[in-house]
Amino acid sequence: TKTIRPGINQSTEPQSMGLALIKEIVFSGNIEDRDHCMAVYAANVAAVKASVPTNRLLVHNLGDGWAPLCRHLGVPIPDEPYPDRNNVAAFKASQLNNDERKT
């Protein structure tokens, strides 16, 4: 899967209150129901779009890179590559590293 659901659902990190809050409050503990999670996400996106003036809102999608972000902020595009730490492979690797630290 290409979501954070497995990491949230399988986390046993006692310090990870953020993950517990996301699971229980944002998704009502119903993290396994993909349709429910997608509906919660879509409702959040709609609420943000409805409450932020269009001239102040940038809907930035993964893979958009620096150009739209920098244009929106009125700053030059950096010479360094756009970060991709939140890609699926990096997220899974960080979860694996967390599991190894527990043993």
JSON list of C-alpha atoms in Angstrom, two decimals:
[
{"chain": "A", "resi": 1, "resn": "THR", "atom": "CA", "xyz": [0.00, 0.00, 0.00]},
{"chain": "A", "resi": 2, "resn": "LYS", "atom": "CA", "xyz": [1.11, 3.55, -0.68]},
{"chain": "A", "resi": 3, "resn": "THR", "atom": "CA", "xyz": [-0.32, 5.10, 2.48]},
{"chain": "A", "resi": 4, "resn": "ILE", "atom": "CA", "xyz": [0.83, 5.67, 6.03]},
{"chain": "A", "resi": 5, "resn": "ARG", "atom": "CA", "xyz": [-1.89, 3.34, 7.32]},
{"chain": "A", "resi": 6, "resn": "PRO", "atom": "CA", "xyz": [0.34, 0.30, 7.96]},
{"chain": "A", "resi": 7, "resn": "GLY", "atom": "CA", "xyz": [2.80, 2.41, 9.95]},
{"chain": "A", "resi": 8, "resn": "ILE", "atom": "CA", "xyz": [0.08, 4.02, 12.02]},
{"chain": "A", "resi": 9, "resn": "ASN", "atom": "CA", "xyz": [-1.76, 0.77, 12.57]},
{"chain": "A", "resi": 10, "resn": "GLN", "atom": "CA", "xyz": [1.29, -1.30, 13.49]},
{"chain": "A", "resi": 11, "resn": "SER", "atom": "CA", "xyz": [3.12, 1.27, 15.61]},
{"chain": "A", "resi": 12, "resn": "THR", "atom": "CA", "xyz": [3.82, 0.18, 19.17]},
{"chain": "A", "resi": 13, "resn": "GLU", "atom": "CA", "xyz": [5.99, 3.18, 19.97]},
{"chain": "A", "resi": 14, "resn": "PRO", "atom": "CA", "xyz": [4.83, 4.43, 23.40]},
{"chain": "A", "resi": 15, "resn": "GLN", "atom": "CA", "xyz": [6.24, 7.89, 22.58]},
{"chain": "A", "resi": 16, "resn": "SER", "atom": "CA", "xyz": [4.16, 8.09, 19.42]},
{"chain": "A", "resi": 17, "resn": "MET", "atom": "CA", "xyz": [1.19, 9.96, 20.78]},
{"chain": "A", "resi": 18, "resn": "GLY", "atom": "CA", "xyz": [0.85, 11.66, 17.39]},
{"chain": "A", "resi": 19, "resn": "LEU", "atom": "CA", "xyz": [0.18, 8.35, 15.67]},
{"chain": "A", "resi": 20, "resn": "ALA", "atom": "CA", "xyz": [-2.33, 7.37, 18.34]},
{"chain": "A", "resi": 21, "resn": "LEU", "atom": "CA", "xyz": [-4.13, 10.70, 17.98]},
{"chain": "A", "resi": 22, "resn": "ILE", "atom": "CA", "xyz": [-4.27, 10.37, 14.21]},
{"chain": "A", "resi": 23, "resn": "LYS", "atom": "CA", "xyz": [-5.62, 6.85, 14.46]},
{"chain": "A", "resi": 24, "resn": "GLU", "atom": "CA", "xyz": [-8.18, 7.48, 17.20]},
{"chain": "A", "resi": 25, "resn": "ILE", "atom": "CA", "xyz": [-9.27, 11.08, 16.70]},
{"chain": "A", "resi": 26, "resn": "VAL", "atom": "CA", "xyz": [-8.82, 11.81, 13.01]},
{"chain": "A", "resi": 27, "resn": "PHE", "atom": "CA", "xyz": [-9.89, 8.37, 11.77]},
{"chain": "A", "resi": 28, "resn": "SER", "atom": "CA", "xyz": [-12.15, 7.42, 14.73]},
{"chain": "A", "resi": 29, "resn": "GLY", "atom": "CA", "xyz": [-10.07, 4.27, 15.30]},
{"chain": "A", "resi": 30, "resn": "ASN", "atom": "CA", "xyz": [-11.28, 2.98, 11.94]},
{"chain": "A", "resi": 31, "resn": "ILE", "atom": "CA", "xyz": [-7.89, 2.94, 10.21]},
{"chain": "A", "resi": 32, "resn": "GLU", "atom": "CA", "xyz": [-8.48, -0.37, 8.43]},
{"chain": "A", "resi": 33, "resn": "ASP", "atom": "CA", "xyz": [-11.47, 0.92, 6.45]},
{"chain": "A", "resi": 34, "resn": "ARG", "atom": "CA", "xyz": [-9.89, 2.45, 3.35]},
{"chain": "A", "resi": 35, "resn": "ASP", "atom": "CA", "xyz": [-13.15, 4.04, 2.16]},
{"chain": "A", "resi": 36, "resn": "HIS", "atom": "CA", "xyz": [-13.59, 5.68, 5.57]},
{"chain": "A", "resi": 37, "resn": "CYS", "atom": "CA", "xyz": [-10.02, 6.99, 5.58]},
{"chain": "A", "resi": 38, "resn": "MET", "atom": "CA", "xyz": [-10.30, 8.33, 2.05]},
{"chain": "A", "resi": 39, "resn": "ALA", "atom": "CA", "xyz": [-13.60, 10.05, 2.93]},
{"chain": "A", "resi": 40, "resn": "VAL", "atom": "CA", "xyz": [-11.99, 11.67, 6.02]},
{"chain": "A", "resi": 41, "resn": "TYR", "atom": "CA", "xyz": [-9.07, 12.85, 3.88]},
{"chain": "A", "resi": 42, "resn": "ALA", "atom": "CA", "xyz": [-11.35, 14.20, 1.12]},
{"chain": "A", "resi": 43, "resn": "ALA", "atom": "CA", "xyz": [-13.50, 16.03, 3.70]},
{"chain": "A", "resi": 44, "resn": "ASN", "atom": "CA", "xyz": [-10.39, 17.64, 5.18]},
{"chain": "A", "resi": 45, "resn": "VAL", "atom": "CA", "xyz": [-9.15, 18.76, 1.77]},
{"chain": "A", "resi": 46, "resn": "ALA", "atom": "CA", "xyz": [-12.58, 20.20, 0.97]},
{"chain": "A", "resi": 47, "resn": "ALA", "atom": "CA", "xyz": [-12.72, 22.04, 4.32]},
{"chain": "A", "resi": 48, "resn": "VAL", "atom": "CA", "xyz": [-9.31, 23.60, 3.73]},
{"chain": "A", "resi": 49, "resn": "LYS", "atom": "CA", "xyz": [-10.20, 24.64, 0.17]},
{"chain": "A", "resi": 50, "resn": "ALA", "atom": "CA", "xyz": [-13.46, 26.16, 1.42]},
{"chain": "A", "resi": 51, "resn": "SER", "atom": "CA", "xyz": [-11.83, 28.14, 4.22]},
{"chain": "A", "resi": 52, "resn": "VAL", "atom": "CA", "xyz": [-8.60, 29.43, 2.64]},
{"chain": "A", "resi": 53, "resn": "PRO", "atom": "CA", "xyz": [-8.79, 32.21, 0.03]},
{"chain": "A", "resi": 54, "resn": "THR", "atom": "CA", "xyz": [-7.72, 30.91, -3.39]},
{"chain": "A", "resi": 55, "resn": "ASN", "atom": "CA", "xyz": [-5.00, 33.56, -3.72]},
{"chain": "A", "resi": 56, "resn": "ARG", "atom": "CA", "xyz": [-3.42, 32.23, -0.50]},
{"chain": "A", "resi": 57, "resn": "LEU", "atom": "CA", "xyz": [-3.88, 28.51, -1.11]},
{"chain": "A", "resi": 58, "resn": "LEU", "atom": "CA", "xyz": [-1.45, 26.21, -2.86]},
{"chain": "A", "resi": 59, "resn": "VAL", "atom": "CA", "xyz": [-2.56, 22.65, -3.34]},
{"chain": "A", "resi": 60, "resn": "HIS", "atom": "CA", "xyz": [0.84, 21.02, -3.62]},
{"chain": "A", "resi": 61, "resn": "ASN", "atom": "CA", "xyz": [0.89, 17.39, -4.69]},
{"chain": "A", "resi": 62, "resn": "LEU", "atom": "CA", "xyz": [3.71, 14.92, -4.23]},
{"chain": "A", "resi": 63, "resn": "GLY", "atom": "CA", "xyz": [5.92, 15.11, -7.27]},
{"chain": "A", "resi": 64, "resn": "ASP", "atom": "CA", "xyz": [5.13, 18.77, -8.05]},
{"chain": "A", "resi": 65, "resn": "GLY", "atom": "CA", "xyz": [8.66, 19.75, -7.08]},
{"chain": "A", "resi": 66, "resn": "TRP", "atom": "CA", "xyz": [10.04, 23.18, -6.29]},
{"chain": "A", "resi": 67, "resn": "ALA", "atom": "CA", "xyz": [8.54, 25.26, -9.13]},
{"chain": "A", "resi": 68, "resn": "PRO", "atom": "CA", "xyz": [4.91, 25.68, -8.01]},
{"chain": "A", "resi": 69, "resn": "LEU", "atom": "CA", "xyz": [5.88, 26.01, -4.35]},
{"chain": "A", "resi": 70, "resn": "CYS", "atom": "CA", "xyz": [8.54, 28.64, -4.99]},
{"chain": "A", "resi": 71, "resn": "ARG", "atom": "CA", "xyz": [6.30, 30.51, -7.44]},
{"chain": "A", "resi": 72, "resn": "HIS", "atom": "CA", "xyz": [3.54, 30.60, -4.81]},
{"chain": "A", "resi": 73, "resn": "LEU", "atom": "CA", "xyz": [5.96, 31.85, -2.13]},
{"chain": "A", "resi": 74, "resn": "GLY", "atom": "CA", "xyz": [7.68, 34.30, -4.47]},
{"chain": "A", "resi": 75, "resn": "VAL", "atom": "CA", "xyz": [11.14, 32.87, -3.89]},
{"chain": "A", "resi": 76, "resn": "PRO", "atom": "CA", "xyz": [13.77, 31.47, -6.27]},
{"chain": "A", "resi": 77, "resn": "ILE", "atom": "CA", "xyz": [13.96, 27.75, -6.94]},
{"chain": "A", "resi": 78, "resn": "PRO", "atom": "CA", "xyz": [16.81, 26.20, -4.89]},
{"chain": "A", "resi": 79, "resn": "ASP", "atom": "CA", "xyz": [19.71, 24.47, -6.62]},
{"chain": "A", "resi": 80, "resn": "GLU", "atom": "CA", "xyz": [19.23, 21.35, -4.51]},
{"chain": "A", "resi": 81, "resn": "PRO", "atom": "CA", "xyz": [16.90, 18.47, -5.41]},
{"chain": "A", "resi": 82, "resn": "TYR", "atom": "CA", "xyz": [13.37, 18.55, -4.04]},
{"chain": "A", "resi": 83, "resn": "PRO", "atom": "CA", "xyz": [13.20, 16.37, -0.89]},
{"chain": "A", "resi": 84, "resn": "ASP", "atom": "CA", "xyz": [11.45, 13.03, -1.15]},
{"chain": "A", "resi": 85, "resn": "ARG", "atom": "CA", "xyz": [11.90, 11.61, 2.34]},
{"chain": "A", "resi": 86, "resn": "ASN", "atom": "CA", "xyz": [8.20, 10.85, 2.58]},
{"chain": "A", "resi": 87, "resn": "ASN", "atom": "CA", "xyz": [8.21, 8.39, -0.28]},
{"chain": "A", "resi": 88, "resn": "VAL", "atom": "CA", "xyz": [6.91, 4.87, 0.34]},
{"chain": "A", "resi": 89, "resn": "ALA", "atom": "CA", "xyz": [10.35, 3.23, 0.47]},
{"chain": "A", "resi": 90, "resn": "ALA", "atom": "CA", "xyz": [11.71, 5.77, 2.97]},
{"chain": "A", "resi": 91, "resn": "PHE", "atom": "CA", "xyz": [8.63, 5.46, 5.18]},
{"chain": "A", "resi": 92, "resn": "LYS", "atom": "CA", "xyz": [8.81, 1.65, 5.21]},
{"chain": "A", "resi": 93, "resn": "ALA", "atom": "CA", "xyz": [12.54, 1.79, 5.96]},
{"chain": "A", "resi": 94, "resn": "SER", "atom": "CA", "xyz": [11.95, 4.14, 8.90]},
{"chain": "A", "resi": 95, "resn": "GLN", "atom": "CA", "xyz": [9.30, 1.75, 10.25]},
{"chain": "A", "resi": 96, "resn": "LEU", "atom": "CA", "xyz": [11.73, -1.16, 9.90]},
{"chain": "A", "resi": 97, "resn": "ASN", "atom": "CA", "xyz": [14.40, 0.83, 11.75]},
{"chain": "A", "resi": 98, "resn": "ASN", "atom": "CA", "xyz": [11.92, 1.59, 14.54]},
{"chain": "A", "resi": 99, "resn": "ASP", "atom": "CA", "xyz": [11.09, -2.11, 14.85]},
{"chain": "A", "resi": 100, "resn": "GLU", "atom": "CA", "xyz": [14.80, -3.05, 15.00]},
{"chain": "A", "resi": 101, "resn": "ARG", "atom": "CA", "xyz": [15.43, -0.51, 17.78]},
{"chain": "A", "resi": 102, "resn": "LYS", "atom": "CA", "xyz": [12.80, -2.21, 19.93]},
{"chain": "A", "resi": 103, "resn": "THR", "atom": "CA", "xyz": [14.64, -5.53, 19.96]}
]
